[in-house]
Short mmCIF file of C-alpha atoms and ligand atoms in Angstrom, two decimals:
data_model
loop_
_atom_site.label_atom_id
_atom_site.label_comp_id
_atom_site.label_asym_id
_atom_site.label_seq_id
_atom_site.Cartn_x
_atom_site.Cartn_y
_atom_site.Cartn_z
CA MET Y 100 -14.71 7.69 -1.58
CA ASN Y 101 -14.84 11.46 -1.19
CA PHE Y 102 -12.92 13.53 -3.76
CA ASP Y 103 -12.91 16.60 -1.64
CA LEU Y 104 -11.04 14.89 1.14
CA LEU Y 105 -8.58 13.27 -1.34
CA LYS Y 106 -7.88 16.88 -2.97
CA SER Y 107 -6.71 18.07 0.75
CA LYS Y 108 -4.50 14.95 0.93
CA VAL Y 109 -2.94 15.72 -2.47
CA THR Y 110 -2.30 19.21 -1.60
CA GLU Y 111 -0.91 18.02 1.72
CA ILE Y 112 1.43 15.60 0.12
CA VAL Y 113 2.66 18.08 -2.66
CA SER Y 114 3.46 20.75 0.12
CA ASN Y 115 5.58 18.24 2.03
CA THR Y 116 8.94 19.79 1.15
CA ASN Y 117 10.80 17.03 3.51
CA ASP Y 118 10.14 14.57 1.01
CA SER Y 119 11.67 14.44 -2.43
CA VAL Y 120 9.53 15.23 -5.59
CA GLU Y 121 9.85 11.56 -6.60
CA LYS Y 122 8.56 10.30 -3.00
CA ARG Y 123 5.70 12.92 -3.18
CA LEU Y 124 4.69 11.78 -6.37
CA PHE Y 125 4.75 8.02 -5.47
CA GLU Y 126 2.78 9.09 -2.26
CA ILE Y 127 0.01 10.45 -4.70
CA CYS Y 128 -0.07 7.25 -6.56
CA ASN Y 129 -0.42 5.35 -3.41
CA VAL Y 130 -3.06 7.46 -2.02
CA LEU Y 131 -5.23 7.38 -5.24
CA GLU Y 132 -4.81 3.73 -5.77
CA SER Y 133 -5.53 2.82 -2.24
CA GLN Y 134 -8.50 5.02 -1.68
CA ILE Y 135 -10.35 4.90 -5.12
CA ASP Y 136 -11.36 1.20 -5.58
CA TYR Y 137 -11.65 1.23 -9.32
CA TYR Y 138 -8.07 2.87 -9.72
CA ASP Y 139 -6.00 -0.35 -10.12
CA TRP Y 140 -2.70 1.02 -11.58
CA VAL Y 141 -1.73 4.78 -10.98
CA GLY Y 142 1.47 6.30 -12.35
CA PHE Y 143 3.26 9.21 -13.87
CA TYR Y 144 4.84 9.38 -17.14
CA PHE Y 145 7.11 12.30 -18.16
CA LYS Y 146 8.74 13.63 -21.40
CA ASN Y 147 12.16 12.16 -21.51
CA GLY Y 148 14.41 15.08 -22.10
CA ASP Y 149 14.60 16.25 -25.52
CA LYS Y 150 13.39 13.04 -26.93
CA ASP Y 151 9.75 12.64 -28.37
CA GLU Y 152 8.91 9.93 -25.91
CA LEU Y 153 7.42 9.50 -22.41
CA LYS Y 154 9.28 7.78 -19.58
CA LEU Y 155 7.71 6.02 -16.78
CA GLY Y 156 8.03 7.83 -13.46
CA PRO Y 157 6.56 6.98 -10.05
CA TYR Y 158 3.59 4.41 -9.98
CA VAL Y 159 1.68 2.11 -7.99
CA GLY Y 160 0.49 -1.30 -9.43
CA GLU Y 161 1.77 -4.11 -11.38
CA SER Y 162 5.03 -3.55 -13.27
CA THR Y 163 4.82 -2.66 -16.74
CA ASP Y 164 6.81 -3.41 -20.18
CA HIS Y 165 5.89 0.22 -21.12
CA GLU Y 166 8.65 2.24 -19.21
CA ILE Y 167 9.29 4.05 -22.68
CA ILE Y 168 6.38 5.15 -24.91
CA PRO Y 169 6.99 6.79 -28.30
CA PHE Y 170 4.81 10.11 -28.75
CA GLY Y 171 1.71 8.75 -30.77
CA LYS Y 172 1.96 5.32 -29.50
CA GLY Y 173 -0.93 4.06 -27.10
CA ILE Y 174 -3.20 6.16 -25.05
CA CYS Y 175 -0.32 7.86 -23.25
CA GLY Y 176 1.66 8.64 -26.50
CA GLN Y 177 -1.41 10.22 -28.09
CA VAL Y 178 -1.94 12.41 -25.07
CA ALA Y 179 1.59 13.70 -25.35
CA LEU Y 180 0.55 14.85 -28.69
CA SER Y 181 -2.98 15.87 -28.10
CA ASN Y 182 -2.58 18.01 -25.06
CA THR Y 183 -5.98 16.84 -23.96
CA ASN Y 184 -7.68 14.14 -21.55
CA PHE Y 185 -8.25 10.89 -22.97
CA VAL Y 186 -11.00 8.84 -21.14
CA VAL Y 187 -11.05 5.07 -22.42
CA PRO Y 188 -14.22 3.33 -20.90
CA ASP Y 189 -13.47 0.18 -22.99
CA VAL Y 190 -9.75 -0.49 -23.89
CA SER Y 191 -10.62 -3.37 -26.38
CA ALA Y 192 -12.34 -0.80 -28.47
CA GLN Y 193 -9.08 1.10 -29.09
CA ASP Y 194 -6.69 0.47 -32.12
CA ASN Y 195 -3.80 2.47 -30.69
CA TYR Y 196 -3.50 1.01 -27.23
CA LEU Y 197 -0.56 -0.60 -25.26
CA ALA Y 198 -1.79 -3.28 -23.10
CA CYS Y 199 -0.06 -3.67 -19.68
CA SER Y 200 -2.36 -6.32 -18.26
CA ILE Y 201 -5.14 -8.59 -19.76
CA SER Y 202 -7.24 -7.70 -16.59
CA VAL Y 203 -7.40 -3.77 -17.46
CA LYS Y 204 -10.78 -2.70 -18.77
CA ALA Y 205 -10.54 1.01 -18.85
CA GLU Y 206 -7.96 3.89 -18.66
CA ILE Y 207 -7.90 7.61 -18.15
CA VAL Y 208 -4.99 9.81 -18.88
CA ILE Y 209 -4.57 13.62 -18.02
CA PRO Y 210 -1.69 15.85 -19.28
CA ILE Y 211 0.35 17.81 -16.98
CA PHE Y 212 1.29 21.46 -17.90
CA VAL Y 213 4.05 23.47 -16.81
CA ASP Y 214 4.25 26.95 -18.29
CA ASP Y 215 1.59 25.89 -20.87
CA GLU Y 216 3.88 22.99 -22.00
CA ASN Y 217 2.60 19.34 -21.83
CA ILE Y 218 5.44 17.73 -19.80
CA GLY Y 219 3.82 14.41 -18.68
CA GLN Y 220 0.79 12.97 -17.36
CA ILE Y 221 -0.90 10.89 -14.90
CA ASP Y 222 -2.19 7.48 -16.17
CA ILE Y 223 -4.85 5.34 -14.44
CA ASP Y 224 -5.78 1.72 -15.41
CA SER Y 225 -8.96 0.26 -14.15
CA LYS Y 226 -10.16 -3.50 -13.86
CA THR Y 227 -13.79 -2.25 -13.89
CA ALA Y 228 -15.43 -1.56 -17.27
CA ASN Y 229 -16.52 2.15 -17.92
CA PRO Y 230 -15.78 3.33 -14.45
CA PHE Y 231 -14.65 7.14 -15.05
CA SER Y 232 -17.04 10.21 -15.12
CA ASP Y 233 -16.49 13.88 -15.32
CA LYS Y 234 -15.62 13.89 -11.49
CA ASP Y 235 -12.74 11.62 -12.08
CA GLU Y 236 -11.55 14.22 -15.02
CA ARG Y 237 -12.19 17.07 -12.69
CA PHE Y 238 -10.26 15.51 -9.93
CA LEU Y 239 -7.36 14.38 -11.82
CA GLU Y 240 -7.08 17.82 -13.32
CA PHE Y 241 -6.74 19.29 -9.86
CA VAL Y 242 -4.04 16.65 -9.09
CA CYS Y 243 -2.08 17.45 -12.29
CA HIS Y 244 -2.37 21.20 -11.47
CA GLU Y 245 -0.96 20.52 -7.89
CA VAL Y 246 1.71 18.20 -9.06
CA ALA Y 247 2.85 20.90 -11.78
CA LYS Y 248 3.66 23.20 -8.87
CA ILE Y 249 6.57 20.94 -7.84
CA LEU Y 250 7.78 20.10 -11.25
N1 SME X 891 -2.10 1.52 -21.61
C1 SME X 891 -1.12 2.59 -21.87
C2 SME X 891 0.36 2.10 -21.63
C3 SME X 891 0.75 2.45 -20.12
S1 SME X 891 0.16 1.30 -19.10
O1 SME X 891 -1.30 1.67 -18.84
C4 SME X 891 0.66 1.48 -17.73
C5 SME X 891 -1.32 3.02 -23.29
O2 SME X 891 -1.90 2.49 -24.23
O3 SME X 891 -0.52 4.16 -23.53
#
């Protein structure tokens, strides 16, 4: 898997104004989940209006019970408050974690900023233990930066 090629693909998707924003976000999830073998669930969460909670947006993977996540709860809710990347090599070592599936071993969450405000995030679950490196963080920061342009 080649992150540079995937970056081009993400930019192409974001630029396709023929599709709705929702569809483009879904396409990004689809490309990431299908092209990166250790990305097993890929989705977006966004701040739910004025509420201090996240709401599930487009995603690819198993359906999840966690369609609404209060700020502070789980890995996602913590990122909503911390404004920083959260890389979890082993989810079983986390106290504040919301399990989606018992097969998930690791998770990475990267915030999305629009006008310096944390408005949401991309969330990736992996069935592989400790799969994420700095390269994933840089790549996903790029994805979030591109996505922010259409939000
Ligand atoms: N594990 C996340 C919940 C979302 S699911 O991974 C889709 C968390 O702890 O916030």
